[in-house]
Amino acid sequence: MAPAPAAEGAGLSPGAARGLAVRERLPLWLQDRCEVRPRTVAAVAVVLVAAVGFAGQQYWWARPQTVTAPAVVTPGAVPAASAASAGAAAGAGSPGGAGGAARIVVDISGKVRDPGVRRLPAGSRVEDALAAAGGVRPGTDTTGLNRARVLVDGEQVVVGAPAQPPVAGAGPGPGPLSLGSATVAQLDGLPGVGPVLAQHIVDFRTARGGFRSVEELRQVDGIGERRFADLRTLVRP
């Protein structure tokens, strides 16, 4: 008598026993497909755990986060000290500010390198005016010139012109030099006039019988428009 299948000895039902007998007769690769083994279950569990962990990590990174907005600075929040400093700097740099109005205009003539009208800061002294005119020419006598005197607006500074003695009929005190009676030495003391030009003036006066007006000084050889402009207020006919 043939031995009964192992399933019948284990108390399996006839249907289960037949199924087990059929499966035992199948190839091993087919048995693996039909049966879930413990190691397969463990591998599937590991994959599922990894997938759940990756999904949780992605969700954590993509969650909304609270962002603090920067504080808004309004124009009125500027410190008062900074606003005052900016206003003072703008006032000092503007042409119409107080710094631009505190200036004086002086006329610098005589024996300086660059005579003419100069605009200087208020409170400037004669020394500042001489520096603005390029300095005094070499050899000029400035003994009677007070370099420390404070200048006033509209003043004329004459360098190198000697004080003239009173002239008959001209009133008390020094005045413009008379072209009709001045000597060569006196004419030599005028700004821009040397010994040679002083002699030309005397020769012109002798040939013409004197000067009828200061304008005739233009006709003297060696006196141009710029030199005449320096002399016209220092002489008289």
mmCIF file with all atom_site columns, C-alpha atoms in Angstrom, residues 29-194:
data_model
loop_
_atom_site.group_PDB
_atom_site.id
_atom_site.type_symbol
_atom_site.label_atom_id
_atom_site.label_alt_id
_atom_site.label_comp_id
_atom_site.label_asym_id
_atom_site.label_entity_id
_atom_site.label_seq_id
_atom_site.pdbx_PDB_ins_code
_atom_site.Cartn_x
_atom_site.Cartn_y
_atom_site.Cartn_z
_atom_site.occupancy
_atom_site.B_iso_or_equiv
_atom_site.pdbx_formal_charge
_atom_site.auth_seq_id
_atom_site.auth_comp_id
_atom_site.auth_asym_id
_atom_site.auth_atom_id
_atom_site.pdbx_PDB_model_num
ATOM 1   C CA . TRP A 1 29  ? 11.180 28.666  -9.481  1.00 0.00 ? 29  TRP A CA 1
ATOM 2   C CA . LEU A 1 30  ? 7.439  28.406  -9.785  1.00 0.00 ? 30  LEU A CA 1
ATOM 3   C CA . GLN A 1 31  ? 7.135  27.452  -6.106  1.00 0.00 ? 31  GLN A CA 1
ATOM 4   C CA . ASP A 1 32  ? 9.060  30.675  -5.238  1.00 0.00 ? 32  ASP A CA 1
ATOM 5   C CA . ARG A 1 33  ? 6.543  32.775  -7.172  1.00 0.00 ? 33  ARG A CA 1
ATOM 6   C CA . CYS A 1 34  ? 3.594  31.153  -5.482  1.00 0.00 ? 34  CYS A CA 1
ATOM 7   C CA . GLU A 1 35  ? 5.042  31.286  -1.953  1.00 0.00 ? 35  GLU A CA 1
ATOM 8   C CA . VAL A 1 36  ? 5.971  34.394  0.024   1.00 0.00 ? 36  VAL A CA 1
ATOM 9   C CA . ARG A 1 37  ? 9.087  33.676  2.054   1.00 0.00 ? 37  ARG A CA 1
ATOM 10  C CA . PRO A 1 38  ? 10.113 35.564  5.270   1.00 0.00 ? 38  PRO A CA 1
ATOM 11  C CA . ARG A 1 39  ? 13.139 37.217  3.661   1.00 0.00 ? 39  ARG A CA 1
ATOM 12  C CA . THR A 1 40  ? 10.938 38.603  0.907   1.00 0.00 ? 40  THR A CA 1
ATOM 13  C CA . VAL A 1 41  ? 8.591  40.101  3.475   1.00 0.00 ? 41  VAL A CA 1
ATOM 14  C CA . ALA A 1 42  ? 11.550 41.669  5.310   1.00 0.00 ? 42  ALA A CA 1
ATOM 15  C CA . ALA A 1 43  ? 12.897 43.218  2.103   1.00 0.00 ? 43  ALA A CA 1
ATOM 16  C CA . VAL A 1 44  ? 9.504  44.679  1.234   1.00 0.00 ? 44  VAL A CA 1
ATOM 17  C CA . ALA A 1 45  ? 9.178  46.083  4.755   1.00 0.00 ? 45  ALA A CA 1
ATOM 18  C CA . VAL A 1 46  ? 12.587 47.789  4.521   1.00 0.00 ? 46  VAL A CA 1
ATOM 19  C CA . VAL A 1 47  ? 11.643 49.382  1.204   1.00 0.00 ? 47  VAL A CA 1
ATOM 20  C CA . LEU A 1 48  ? 8.358  50.655  2.616   1.00 0.00 ? 48  LEU A CA 1
ATOM 21  C CA . VAL A 1 49  ? 10.044 52.127  5.700   1.00 0.00 ? 49  VAL A CA 1
ATOM 22  C CA . ALA A 1 50  ? 12.623 53.928  3.486   1.00 0.00 ? 50  ALA A CA 1
ATOM 23  C CA . ALA A 1 51  ? 9.869  55.284  1.257   1.00 0.00 ? 51  ALA A CA 1
ATOM 24  C CA . VAL A 1 52  ? 7.885  56.588  4.229   1.00 0.00 ? 52  VAL A CA 1
ATOM 25  C CA . GLY A 1 53  ? 11.005 58.211  5.700   1.00 0.00 ? 53  GLY A CA 1
ATOM 26  C CA . PHE A 1 54  ? 11.878 59.944  2.408   1.00 0.00 ? 54  PHE A CA 1
ATOM 27  C CA . ALA A 1 55  ? 8.316  61.236  2.018   1.00 0.00 ? 55  ALA A CA 1
ATOM 28  C CA . GLY A 1 56  ? 8.350  62.615  5.571   1.00 0.00 ? 56  GLY A CA 1
ATOM 29  C CA . GLN A 1 57  ? 11.671 64.389  4.946   1.00 0.00 ? 57  GLN A CA 1
ATOM 30  C CA . GLN A 1 58  ? 10.362 66.023  1.755   1.00 0.00 ? 58  GLN A CA 1
ATOM 31  C CA . TYR A 1 59  ? 7.240  67.186  3.561   1.00 0.00 ? 59  TYR A CA 1
ATOM 32  C CA . TRP A 1 60  ? 9.317  68.732  6.374   1.00 0.00 ? 60  TRP A CA 1
ATOM 33  C CA . TRP A 1 61  ? 11.495 70.665  3.991   1.00 0.00 ? 61  TRP A CA 1
ATOM 34  C CA . ALA A 1 62  ? 8.525  71.931  1.944   1.00 0.00 ? 62  ALA A CA 1
ATOM 35  C CA . ARG A 1 63  ? 6.478  73.117  4.931   1.00 0.00 ? 63  ARG A CA 1
ATOM 36  C CA . PRO A 1 64  ? 5.622  76.881  5.066   1.00 0.00 ? 64  PRO A CA 1
ATOM 37  C CA . GLN A 1 65  ? 7.953  78.973  7.248   1.00 0.00 ? 65  GLN A CA 1
ATOM 38  C CA . THR A 1 66  ? 7.383  82.345  8.933   1.00 0.00 ? 66  THR A CA 1
ATOM 39  C CA . VAL A 1 67  ? 9.493  85.220  7.484   1.00 0.00 ? 67  VAL A CA 1
ATOM 40  C CA . THR A 1 68  ? 9.998  88.458  9.435   1.00 0.00 ? 68  THR A CA 1
ATOM 41  C CA . ALA A 1 69  ? 9.645  91.557  7.207   1.00 0.00 ? 69  ALA A CA 1
ATOM 42  C CA . PRO A 1 70  ? 12.328 94.315  7.620   1.00 0.00 ? 70  PRO A CA 1
ATOM 43  C CA . ALA A 1 71  ? 11.372 97.457  9.469   1.00 0.00 ? 71  ALA A CA 1
ATOM 44  C CA . VAL A 1 72  ? 10.198 100.326 7.243   1.00 0.00 ? 72  VAL A CA 1
ATOM 45  C CA . VAL A 1 73  ? 12.116 103.593 7.766   1.00 0.00 ? 73  VAL A CA 1
ATOM 46  C CA . THR A 1 74  ? 9.983  106.651 7.162   1.00 0.00 ? 74  THR A CA 1
ATOM 47  C CA . PRO A 1 75  ? 11.442 110.070 6.167   1.00 0.00 ? 75  PRO A CA 1
ATOM 48  C CA . GLY A 1 76  ? 10.497 111.482 9.545   1.00 0.00 ? 76  GLY A CA 1
ATOM 49  C CA . ALA A 1 77  ? 12.680 108.919 11.309  1.00 0.00 ? 77  ALA A CA 1
ATOM 50  C CA . VAL A 1 78  ? 15.966 110.570 10.225  1.00 0.00 ? 78  VAL A CA 1
ATOM 51  C CA . PRO A 1 79  ? 17.822 111.825 13.334  1.00 0.00 ? 79  PRO A CA 1
ATOM 52  C CA . ALA A 1 80  ? 17.589 115.554 13.884  1.00 0.00 ? 80  ALA A CA 1
ATOM 53  C CA . ALA A 1 81  ? 21.364 115.897 14.206  1.00 0.00 ? 81  ALA A CA 1
ATOM 54  C CA . SER A 1 82  ? 21.916 114.319 10.773  1.00 0.00 ? 82  SER A CA 1
ATOM 55  C CA . ALA A 1 83  ? 19.308 116.592 9.183   1.00 0.00 ? 83  ALA A CA 1
ATOM 56  C CA . ALA A 1 84  ? 20.890 119.662 10.764  1.00 0.00 ? 84  ALA A CA 1
ATOM 57  C CA . SER A 1 85  ? 24.353 118.655 9.525   1.00 0.00 ? 85  SER A CA 1
ATOM 58  C CA . ALA A 1 86  ? 23.048 118.116 5.993   1.00 0.00 ? 86  ALA A CA 1
ATOM 59  C CA . GLY A 1 87  ? 21.317 121.500 6.015   1.00 0.00 ? 87  GLY A CA 1
ATOM 60  C CA . ALA A 1 88  ? 24.452 123.251 7.217   1.00 0.00 ? 88  ALA A CA 1
ATOM 61  C CA . ALA A 1 89  ? 26.555 121.610 4.504   1.00 0.00 ? 89  ALA A CA 1
ATOM 62  C CA . ALA A 1 90  ? 24.033 122.587 1.813   1.00 0.00 ? 90  ALA A CA 1
ATOM 63  C CA . GLY A 1 91  ? 23.956 126.181 3.055   1.00 0.00 ? 91  GLY A CA 1
ATOM 64  C CA . ALA A 1 92  ? 27.725 126.419 3.050   1.00 0.00 ? 92  ALA A CA 1
ATOM 65  C CA . GLY A 1 93  ? 28.005 125.058 -0.495  1.00 0.00 ? 93  GLY A CA 1
ATOM 66  C CA . SER A 1 94  ? 25.243 127.132 -2.067  1.00 0.00 ? 94  SER A CA 1
ATOM 67  C CA . PRO A 1 95  ? 26.241 130.367 -3.833  1.00 0.00 ? 95  PRO A CA 1
ATOM 68  C CA . GLY A 1 96  ? 23.526 132.327 -2.062  1.00 0.00 ? 96  GLY A CA 1
ATOM 69  C CA . GLY A 1 97  ? 24.520 131.149 1.423   1.00 0.00 ? 97  GLY A CA 1
ATOM 70  C CA . ALA A 1 98  ? 25.938 133.341 4.108   1.00 0.00 ? 98  ALA A CA 1
ATOM 71  C CA . GLY A 1 99  ? 29.483 132.193 3.241   1.00 0.00 ? 99  GLY A CA 1
ATOM 72  C CA . GLY A 1 100 ? 29.135 133.412 -0.355  1.00 0.00 ? 100 GLY A CA 1
ATOM 73  C CA . ALA A 1 101 ? 27.812 136.871 0.674   1.00 0.00 ? 101 ALA A CA 1
ATOM 74  C CA . ALA A 1 102 ? 30.655 137.671 3.115   1.00 0.00 ? 102 ALA A CA 1
ATOM 75  C CA . ARG A 1 103 ? 33.085 138.940 0.481   1.00 0.00 ? 103 ARG A CA 1
ATOM 76  C CA . ILE A 1 104 ? 34.581 142.295 -0.421  1.00 0.00 ? 104 ILE A CA 1
ATOM 77  C CA . VAL A 1 105 ? 35.795 143.782 -3.694  1.00 0.00 ? 105 VAL A CA 1
ATOM 78  C CA . VAL A 1 106 ? 39.070 145.725 -3.755  1.00 0.00 ? 106 VAL A CA 1
ATOM 79  C CA . ASP A 1 107 ? 41.140 147.332 -6.504  1.00 0.00 ? 107 ASP A CA 1
ATOM 80  C CA . ILE A 1 108 ? 44.824 146.439 -6.309  1.00 0.00 ? 108 ILE A CA 1
ATOM 81  C CA . SER A 1 109 ? 47.049 148.652 -8.459  1.00 0.00 ? 109 SER A CA 1
ATOM 82  C CA . GLY A 1 110 ? 50.603 149.869 -8.510  1.00 0.00 ? 110 GLY A CA 1
ATOM 83  C CA . LYS A 1 111 ? 53.772 147.828 -8.547  1.00 0.00 ? 111 LYS A CA 1
ATOM 84  C CA . VAL A 1 112 ? 52.311 144.350 -8.214  1.00 0.00 ? 112 VAL A CA 1
ATOM 85  C CA . ARG A 1 113 ? 52.661 141.467 -10.612 1.00 0.00 ? 113 ARG A CA 1
ATOM 86  C CA . ASP A 1 114 ? 48.980 141.232 -11.571 1.00 0.00 ? 114 ASP A CA 1
ATOM 87  C CA . PRO A 1 115 ? 47.023 144.388 -10.704 1.00 0.00 ? 115 PRO A CA 1
ATOM 88  C CA . GLY A 1 116 ? 43.257 144.508 -10.979 1.00 0.00 ? 116 GLY A CA 1
ATOM 89  C CA . VAL A 1 117 ? 39.999 143.994 -9.113  1.00 0.00 ? 117 VAL A CA 1
ATOM 90  C CA . ARG A 1 118 ? 39.927 141.121 -6.655  1.00 0.00 ? 118 ARG A CA 1
ATOM 91  C CA . ARG A 1 119 ? 37.143 139.537 -4.601  1.00 0.00 ? 119 ARG A CA 1
ATOM 92  C CA . LEU A 1 120 ? 38.379 138.530 -1.160  1.00 0.00 ? 120 LEU A CA 1
ATOM 93  C CA . PRO A 1 121 ? 36.742 137.143 1.989   1.00 0.00 ? 121 PRO A CA 1
ATOM 94  C CA . ALA A 1 122 ? 35.503 139.725 4.454   1.00 0.00 ? 122 ALA A CA 1
ATOM 95  C CA . GLY A 1 123 ? 38.152 140.523 7.039   1.00 0.00 ? 123 GLY A CA 1
ATOM 96  C CA . SER A 1 124 ? 41.052 140.171 4.604   1.00 0.00 ? 124 SER A CA 1
ATOM 97  C CA . ARG A 1 125 ? 44.095 142.356 5.126   1.00 0.00 ? 125 ARG A CA 1
ATOM 98  C CA . VAL A 1 126 ? 46.412 144.240 2.789   1.00 0.00 ? 126 VAL A CA 1
ATOM 99  C CA . GLU A 1 127 ? 48.813 141.303 2.837   1.00 0.00 ? 127 GLU A CA 1
ATOM 100 C CA . ASP A 1 128 ? 46.024 139.075 1.457   1.00 0.00 ? 128 ASP A CA 1
ATOM 101 C CA . ALA A 1 129 ? 45.331 141.571 -1.322  1.00 0.00 ? 129 ALA A CA 1
ATOM 102 C CA . LEU A 1 130 ? 49.010 141.634 -2.309  1.00 0.00 ? 130 LEU A CA 1
ATOM 103 C CA . ALA A 1 131 ? 49.065 137.850 -2.456  1.00 0.00 ? 131 ALA A CA 1
ATOM 104 C CA . ALA A 1 132 ? 45.932 137.852 -4.636  1.00 0.00 ? 132 ALA A CA 1
ATOM 105 C CA . ALA A 1 133 ? 47.698 140.239 -7.045  1.00 0.00 ? 133 ALA A CA 1
ATOM 106 C CA . GLY A 1 134 ? 50.697 137.937 -7.421  1.00 0.00 ? 134 GLY A CA 1
ATOM 107 C CA . GLY A 1 135 ? 52.912 139.754 -4.933  1.00 0.00 ? 135 GLY A CA 1
ATOM 108 C CA . VAL A 1 136 ? 54.916 142.966 -5.009  1.00 0.00 ? 136 VAL A CA 1
ATOM 109 C CA . ARG A 1 137 ? 57.393 143.525 -7.827  1.00 0.00 ? 137 ARG A CA 1
ATOM 110 C CA . PRO A 1 138 ? 61.077 143.222 -6.860  1.00 0.00 ? 138 PRO A CA 1
ATOM 111 C CA . GLY A 1 139 ? 62.675 146.451 -5.687  1.00 0.00 ? 139 GLY A CA 1
ATOM 112 C CA . THR A 1 140 ? 59.371 148.134 -4.738  1.00 0.00 ? 140 THR A CA 1
ATOM 113 C CA . ASP A 1 141 ? 59.470 150.221 -1.581  1.00 0.00 ? 141 ASP A CA 1
ATOM 114 C CA . THR A 1 142 ? 56.599 149.223 0.700   1.00 0.00 ? 142 THR A CA 1
ATOM 115 C CA . THR A 1 143 ? 57.793 151.032 3.824   1.00 0.00 ? 143 THR A CA 1
ATOM 116 C CA . GLY A 1 144 ? 54.682 153.198 4.045   1.00 0.00 ? 144 GLY A CA 1
ATOM 117 C CA . LEU A 1 145 ? 52.289 150.290 3.345   1.00 0.00 ? 145 LEU A CA 1
ATOM 118 C CA . ASN A 1 146 ? 50.558 148.779 6.362   1.00 0.00 ? 146 ASN A CA 1
ATOM 119 C CA . ARG A 1 147 ? 50.241 145.126 5.383   1.00 0.00 ? 147 ARG A CA 1
ATOM 120 C CA . ALA A 1 148 ? 48.246 144.258 8.510   1.00 0.00 ? 148 ALA A CA 1
ATOM 121 C CA . ARG A 1 149 ? 45.442 146.752 7.866   1.00 0.00 ? 149 ARG A CA 1
ATOM 122 C CA . VAL A 1 150 ? 41.957 145.265 7.427   1.00 0.00 ? 150 VAL A CA 1
ATOM 123 C CA . LEU A 1 151 ? 40.438 146.000 4.030   1.00 0.00 ? 151 LEU A CA 1
ATOM 124 C CA . VAL A 1 152 ? 36.963 147.402 3.415   1.00 0.00 ? 152 VAL A CA 1
ATOM 125 C CA . ASP A 1 153 ? 34.667 146.843 0.467   1.00 0.00 ? 153 ASP A CA 1
ATOM 126 C CA . GLY A 1 154 ? 35.379 149.122 -2.520  1.00 0.00 ? 154 GLY A CA 1
ATOM 127 C CA . GLU A 1 155 ? 38.876 150.105 -1.342  1.00 0.00 ? 155 GLU A CA 1
ATOM 128 C CA . GLN A 1 156 ? 41.814 150.742 -3.635  1.00 0.00 ? 156 GLN A CA 1
ATOM 129 C CA . VAL A 1 157 ? 45.271 149.546 -2.616  1.00 0.00 ? 157 VAL A CA 1
ATOM 130 C CA . VAL A 1 158 ? 48.078 151.369 -4.434  1.00 0.00 ? 158 VAL A CA 1
ATOM 131 C CA . VAL A 1 159 ? 51.503 149.792 -4.120  1.00 0.00 ? 159 VAL A CA 1
ATOM 132 C CA . GLY A 1 160 ? 54.700 151.749 -4.704  1.00 0.00 ? 160 GLY A CA 1
ATOM 133 C CA . ALA A 1 161 ? 53.139 155.215 -5.152  1.00 0.00 ? 161 ALA A CA 1
ATOM 134 C CA . PRO A 1 162 ? 54.896 157.718 -2.859  1.00 0.00 ? 162 PRO A CA 1
ATOM 135 C CA . ALA A 1 163 ? 52.934 160.213 -0.827  1.00 0.00 ? 163 ALA A CA 1
ATOM 136 C CA . GLN A 1 164 ? 52.888 163.508 -2.699  1.00 0.00 ? 164 GLN A CA 1
ATOM 137 C CA . PRO A 1 165 ? 53.486 166.855 -1.018  1.00 0.00 ? 165 PRO A CA 1
ATOM 138 C CA . PRO A 1 166 ? 50.713 169.446 -1.087  1.00 0.00 ? 166 PRO A CA 1
ATOM 139 C CA . VAL A 1 167 ? 50.358 171.172 -4.464  1.00 0.00 ? 167 VAL A CA 1
ATOM 140 C CA . ALA A 1 168 ? 49.454 174.850 -4.666  1.00 0.00 ? 168 ALA A CA 1
ATOM 141 C CA . GLY A 1 169 ? 45.750 175.230 -5.299  1.00 0.00 ? 169 GLY A CA 1
ATOM 142 C CA . ALA A 1 170 ? 45.064 171.575 -4.634  1.00 0.00 ? 170 ALA A CA 1
ATOM 143 C CA . GLY A 1 171 ? 44.001 172.030 -1.042  1.00 0.00 ? 171 GLY A CA 1
ATOM 144 C CA . PRO A 1 172 ? 45.539 170.517 2.047   1.00 0.00 ? 172 PRO A CA 1
ATOM 145 C CA . GLY A 1 173 ? 46.994 167.032 2.139   1.00 0.00 ? 173 GLY A CA 1
ATOM 146 C CA . PRO A 1 174 ? 48.420 164.786 -0.607  1.00 0.00 ? 174 PRO A CA 1
ATOM 147 C CA . GLY A 1 175 ? 46.583 164.357 -3.874  1.00 0.00 ? 175 GLY A CA 1
ATOM 148 C CA . PRO A 1 176 ? 47.069 163.049 -7.426  1.00 0.00 ? 176 PRO A CA 1
ATOM 149 C CA . LEU A 1 177 ? 50.451 163.786 -8.947  1.00 0.00 ? 177 LEU A CA 1
ATOM 150 C CA . SER A 1 178 ? 50.482 166.759 -11.315 1.00 0.00 ? 178 SER A CA 1
ATOM 151 C CA . LEU A 1 179 ? 51.696 165.800 -14.773 1.00 0.00 ? 179 LEU A CA 1
ATOM 152 C CA . GLY A 1 180 ? 52.503 169.436 -15.428 1.00 0.00 ? 180 GLY A CA 1
ATOM 153 C CA . SER A 1 181 ? 54.988 169.843 -12.556 1.00 0.00 ? 181 SER A CA 1
ATOM 154 C CA . ALA A 1 182 ? 56.121 166.360 -11.477 1.00 0.00 ? 182 ALA A CA 1
ATOM 155 C CA . THR A 1 183 ? 59.802 165.537 -11.731 1.00 0.00 ? 183 THR A CA 1
ATOM 156 C CA . VAL A 1 184 ? 61.288 162.416 -13.293 1.00 0.00 ? 184 VAL A CA 1
ATOM 157 C CA . ALA A 1 185 ? 61.902 160.981 -9.818  1.00 0.00 ? 185 ALA A CA 1
ATOM 158 C CA . GLN A 1 186 ? 58.280 161.552 -8.819  1.00 0.00 ? 186 GLN A CA 1
ATOM 159 C CA . LEU A 1 187 ? 56.957 160.013 -12.017 1.00 0.00 ? 187 LEU A CA 1
ATOM 160 C CA . ASP A 1 188 ? 59.271 157.050 -11.523 1.00 0.00 ? 188 ASP A CA 1
ATOM 161 C CA . GLY A 1 189 ? 57.403 156.260 -8.289  1.00 0.00 ? 189 GLY A CA 1
ATOM 162 C CA . LEU A 1 190 ? 54.109 155.688 -10.127 1.00 0.00 ? 190 LEU A CA 1
ATOM 163 C CA . PRO A 1 191 ? 53.027 152.045 -10.692 1.00 0.00 ? 191 PRO A CA 1
ATOM 164 C CA . GLY A 1 192 ? 54.399 150.616 -13.901 1.00 0.00 ? 192 GLY A CA 1
ATOM 165 C CA . VAL A 1 193 ? 56.539 153.704 -14.579 1.00 0.00 ? 193 VAL A CA 1
ATOM 166 C CA . GLY A 1 194 ? 60.314 153.387 -14.633 1.00 0.00 ? 194 GLY A CA 1
#
